[in-house]
Coordinates of C-alpha atoms in Angstrom, one line a residue:
M197 CA 119.3 118.9 99.0
A198 CA 116.1 117.5 100.6
A199 CA 115.7 120.6 102.8
S200 CA 115.8 122.9 99.8
L201 CA 113.1 120.8 98.1
A202 CA 110.7 120.6 101.0
M203 CA 108.3 123.4 100.5
A204 CA 108.0 126.3 102.9
A205 CA 104.6 127.1 104.4
D206 CA 104.0 130.1 102.0
D207 CA 105.4 128.4 98.9
P208 CA 103.0 127.2 96.2
P209 CA 103.0 123.4 95.9
P210 CA 105.2 122.1 93.1
R211 CA 103.6 120.8 89.9
L212 CA 103.7 117.0 90.0
Q213 CA 104.1 114.4 87.3
E214 CA 102.6 110.9 87.6
E215 CA 104.1 108.0 85.7
V216 CA 104.0 104.2 85.5
W217 CA 107.5 102.6 85.4
A218 CA 108.7 99.1 84.6
L219 CA 111.6 98.5 86.9
P220 CA 114.2 96.1 85.5
L221 CA 115.0 94.5 88.9
P222 CA 116.0 90.9 89.5
V223 CA 112.3 90.4 89.8
P224 CA 110.7 92.7 87.2
T225 CA 108.4 95.1 88.9
I226 CA 105.7 97.7 87.9
A227 CA 105.7 100.9 90.0
Y228 CA 103.6 104.0 90.3
V229 CA 105.9 107.0 90.3
V230 CA 105.0 110.6 91.2
R231 CA 107.5 113.4 91.4
P232 CA 107.9 117.1 91.0
V233 CA 108.1 118.3 87.4
G234 CA 111.7 118.5 86.3
D235 CA 114.9 116.5 86.0
G236 CA 115.9 116.5 89.7
P237 CA 117.8 115.0 91.3
F238 CA 115.2 114.4 94.0
P239 CA 115.3 112.7 97.3
L240 CA 113.7 109.3 97.0
A241 CA 110.7 108.0 98.9
I242 CA 109.8 104.3 98.5
M243 CA 106.2 103.3 99.5
N244 CA 105.5 99.6 100.0
H245 CA 102.0 98.1 100.3
G246 CA 100.9 95.1 102.3
V247 CA 100.3 91.5 101.2
S248 CA 97.3 89.3 100.5
M249 CA 97.3 85.6 100.9
D250 CA 94.4 85.3 98.4
P251 CA 95.8 84.8 94.8
A252 CA 92.6 86.4 93.3
Q253 CA 93.2 89.6 95.4
R254 CA 96.8 89.7 94.3
I255 CA 95.7 89.5 90.6
F256 CA 93.3 92.5 91.0
F257 CA 95.6 94.5 93.3
P258 CA 95.4 98.2 92.4
L259 CA 98.5 99.7 90.8
V260 CA 98.1 102.8 93.0
E261 CA 97.0 102.0 96.5
F262 CA 98.2 105.2 98.3
R263 CA 97.9 107.8 95.6
D264 CA 96.9 110.7 97.9
A265 CA 99.6 109.8 100.4
A266 CA 102.2 109.5 97.7
M267 CA 101.3 112.9 96.3
W268 CA 101.7 114.4 99.8
F269 CA 105.3 113.1 99.9
A270 CA 105.9 114.3 96.3
R271 CA 104.7 117.8 97.2
R272 CA 107.5 117.8 99.8
G273 CA 110.0 117.3 96.9
Y274 CA 110.4 113.5 96.9
M275 CA 110.4 111.3 93.9
V276 CA 108.0 108.6 95.1
V277 CA 108.3 105.1 93.9
A278 CA 105.4 102.8 94.9
P279 CA 106.0 99.3 93.6
S280 CA 103.4 96.6 93.1
G281 CA 105.2 93.8 94.9
P282 CA 106.3 90.7 92.9
G283 CA 103.2 88.6 92.4
Y284 CA 100.7 91.4 92.3
G285 CA 98.7 93.0 89.6
A286 CA 100.2 92.6 86.1
A287 CA 102.8 90.2 87.6
A288 CA 100.2 88.0 89.3
V289 CA 99.3 85.6 86.5
E290 CA 98.7 82.4 88.4
A291 CA 97.1 79.3 87.0
P292 CA 98.5 76.2 88.7
E293 CA 96.5 73.9 86.5
A294 CA 98.4 75.3 83.6
G295 CA 101.7 75.2 85.4
L296 CA 101.8 79.0 85.9
F297 CA 102.9 80.3 89.3
S298 CA 103.5 83.9 90.1
V299 CA 106.5 85.0 92.2
F300 CA 105.1 85.8 95.6
F301 CA 107.9 85.9 98.1
S302 CA 107.6 87.2 101.7
K303 CA 105.4 84.3 102.8
I304 CA 105.5 83.5 106.5
G305 CA 104.6 79.8 106.3
K306 CA 102.2 78.2 108.7
C307 CA 101.0 79.9 111.9
T308 CA 102.3 76.9 113.9
N309 CA 105.8 78.1 113.1
P310 CA 105.8 81.4 111.2
N311 CA 109.0 82.8 109.7
F312 CA 108.4 86.5 110.2
R313 CA 112.0 87.4 110.0
D314 CA 112.7 86.1 106.5
A315 CA 109.4 87.4 105.2
G316 CA 110.4 90.8 106.4
L317 CA 113.9 90.6 104.9
A318 CA 112.4 89.5 101.5
K319 CA 110.2 92.6 101.4
A320 CA 113.2 94.7 102.4
Q321 CA 115.1 93.3 99.5
L322 CA 112.7 95.0 97.0
S323 CA 113.5 98.4 98.5
L324 CA 117.3 97.7 98.3
W325 CA 116.9 96.8 94.6
I326 CA 114.9 100.0 94.0
I327 CA 117.5 102.2 95.7
E328 CA 120.3 100.6 93.7
Y329 CA 118.4 101.0 90.4
M330 CA 117.2 104.5 91.0
S331 CA 120.8 105.6 92.0
T332 CA 122.1 104.4 88.6
L333 CA 119.7 106.7 86.8
K334 CA 121.1 109.9 88.4
R335 CA 117.6 111.0 89.0
I336 CA 117.7 110.8 92.8
V337 CA 119.9 112.2 95.6
P338 CA 121.8 109.0 96.3
D339 CA 122.2 109.5 100.1
N340 CA 118.8 110.8 100.8
V341 CA 116.2 108.1 100.8
I342 CA 113.2 107.4 103.0
V343 CA 111.1 104.2 103.1
I344 CA 107.4 104.2 103.9
G345 CA 105.4 101.0 104.4
Q346 CA 101.9 99.9 105.4
S347 CA 101.1 96.5 107.0
A348 CA 103.5 93.9 105.5
G349 CA 105.2 96.8 103.7
G350 CA 105.8 98.4 107.0
W351 CA 107.1 95.1 108.4
G352 CA 109.5 95.0 105.5
A353 CA 110.6 98.5 106.4
I354 CA 111.3 97.5 110.0
A355 CA 113.3 94.6 108.6
L356 CA 115.2 96.9 106.2
S357 CA 116.2 99.1 109.2
S358 CA 118.0 96.1 110.7
V359 CA 120.6 96.2 107.9
N360 CA 121.0 100.0 108.1
P361 CA 121.4 100.8 104.4
P362 CA 123.6 104.0 104.2
P363 CA 121.3 105.9 101.8
V364 CA 118.2 105.5 104.1
K365 CA 117.8 108.5 106.4
A366 CA 114.4 107.6 107.9
I367 CA 111.7 105.0 107.9
I368 CA 107.9 105.6 108.4
T369 CA 105.5 102.7 109.0
F370 CA 101.7 102.6 109.1
A371 CA 100.1 99.6 110.8
A372 CA 103.3 97.5 110.4
G373 CA 103.2 93.8 111.0
R374 CA 102.6 90.3 109.7
G375 CA 100.1 87.6 110.4
G376 CA 97.1 89.7 111.0
R377 CA 93.5 88.5 110.7
V378 CA 94.1 84.8 110.4
D379 CA 91.2 83.2 108.5
G380 CA 89.8 86.7 108.0
K381 CA 88.9 87.0 111.6
P382 CA 89.4 90.5 113.1
N383 CA 91.9 90.8 116.0
N384 CA 93.1 87.3 115.4
N385 CA 96.9 87.4 114.9
C386 CA 99.1 84.6 113.8
A387 CA 101.6 83.9 116.7
P388 CA 101.8 87.4 118.2
D389 CA 104.5 86.4 120.6
K390 CA 106.7 85.3 117.7
L391 CA 106.0 88.6 115.9
V392 CA 107.1 90.5 119.0
E393 CA 110.2 88.3 119.2
A394 CA 111.1 89.0 115.5
T395 CA 110.6 92.7 116.1
S396 CA 113.1 92.6 118.9
E397 CA 115.5 90.7 116.7
F398 CA 115.3 93.5 114.1
G399 CA 115.8 96.1 116.8
R400 CA 119.1 94.6 118.0
T401 CA 120.9 95.9 114.9
S402 CA 118.5 98.7 113.7
R403 CA 119.7 102.3 114.1
V404 CA 117.8 104.1 111.4
P405 CA 115.3 106.7 112.8
M406 CA 111.8 105.3 112.6
L407 CA 108.3 106.6 113.1
M408 CA 105.9 103.7 113.9
M409 CA 102.2 104.7 113.6
Y410 CA 99.2 102.6 114.5
I411 CA 95.5 103.2 114.9
E412 CA 93.2 102.2 117.7
N413 CA 90.7 100.4 115.5
D414 CA 93.2 98.4 113.5
T415 CA 91.7 94.9 113.4
Y416 CA 95.1 93.4 112.2
F417 CA 97.5 94.8 114.8
G418 CA 95.6 96.3 117.7
P419 CA 97.0 98.7 120.3
E420 CA 98.2 96.0 122.8
L421 CA 100.2 94.1 120.2
S422 CA 101.6 97.2 118.5
K423 CA 102.8 98.6 121.9
R424 CA 104.5 95.3 122.6
M425 CA 106.2 95.4 119.3
H426 CA 107.5 98.9 119.8
A427 CA 108.6 98.2 123.3
A428 CA 110.5 95.1 122.2
F429 CA 112.1 96.9 119.3
T430 CA 113.4 99.9 121.4
A431 CA 114.4 97.7 124.3
A432 CA 116.7 95.8 121.9
G433 CA 118.3 99.0 120.7
G434 CA 116.1 100.2 117.9
N435 CA 115.5 103.9 117.3
A436 CA 111.7 104.3 116.9
E437 CA 109.0 106.8 117.9
Y438 CA 105.6 105.3 118.5
H439 CA 102.3 107.1 117.9
L440 CA 98.8 105.7 118.3
F441 CA 96.0 107.5 116.5
P442 CA 92.3 107.5 117.5
P443 CA 89.9 105.3 115.6
H444 CA 89.6 106.3 111.9
G445 CA 87.2 104.8 109.3
G446 CA 85.8 101.3 109.5
D447 CA 89.2 99.8 110.0
G448 CA 92.2 101.9 110.9
H449 CA 94.5 99.3 109.3
F450 CA 94.0 101.1 106.0
F451 CA 94.6 104.6 107.5
V452 CA 97.3 105.6 105.1
G453 CA 95.1 104.9 102.1
M454 CA 92.3 107.3 103.2
A455 CA 92.4 110.8 101.8
D456 CA 90.7 112.2 104.8
A457 CA 93.4 110.8 107.1
I458 CA 96.2 112.9 105.6
P459 CA 95.4 116.0 107.7
V460 CA 95.6 113.7 110.7
W461 CA 99.0 112.1 110.1
S462 CA 100.8 114.6 108.0
P463 CA 101.7 117.1 110.8
L464 CA 103.4 114.3 112.7
V465 CA 105.2 112.9 109.6
G466 CA 106.2 116.4 108.5
A467 CA 107.8 117.1 111.8
F468 CA 109.6 113.8 111.8
L469 CA 111.0 114.4 108.4
D470 CA 112.1 117.9 109.3
K471 CA 113.9 116.4 112.3
H472 CA 115.8 113.9 110.2
K473 CA 116.8 115.9 107.2

């Protein structure tokens, strides 16, 4: 089904429809949805954003962080669901002095003893809920799902791969990791050895094909750390391709959100998707 929906080189791009959905998940979630016009069913692409430790930034988090990238996947025939994670945007009402606390799971704890594993699995749970809900709507091809994630969203995708959900055919990560830029300082990661160790742990059970992409001028997860993560993941048994792009923009960590980066990454991602139809 996905192969028939992916457009050929000489086909006109499909007309797209953009929507905002309220997803009735165990933790109610707002999502940006873009899809080809029509009733489907479509293969599903879930796009997960990163995290912010600053409550103010979570409150003002944009509903659509990767609109251009999401539309690229939709033009290939996917129904793209890009959730605002629990505790972000409209769900981020937080006023401790009034006894109001937003739901913000996927915290790693203190850098002295960060829990990267459980934070990743918490982020992965959101994707599992979305897959289950979208399958009940009969709008998606139930066994044809890809998961895309940036930063902590990519870390959640790596964690998701460790449980090998049957519907998920491929995973794509941009600048995946946790604990970057401690105290806002560039190239200052929280417990990098523990991050590599957790990556290895996920790799021991992960068998989903994965494309891990990083950028040389990423100030959160630089080349040395990202290469260590990939090496640990594959040495443990994980199935992942690694690609390091040249510097792009002021900080390559936000590569996937830059419209001018699409021509850079899309040939690699398109070939990867064609390979794992």
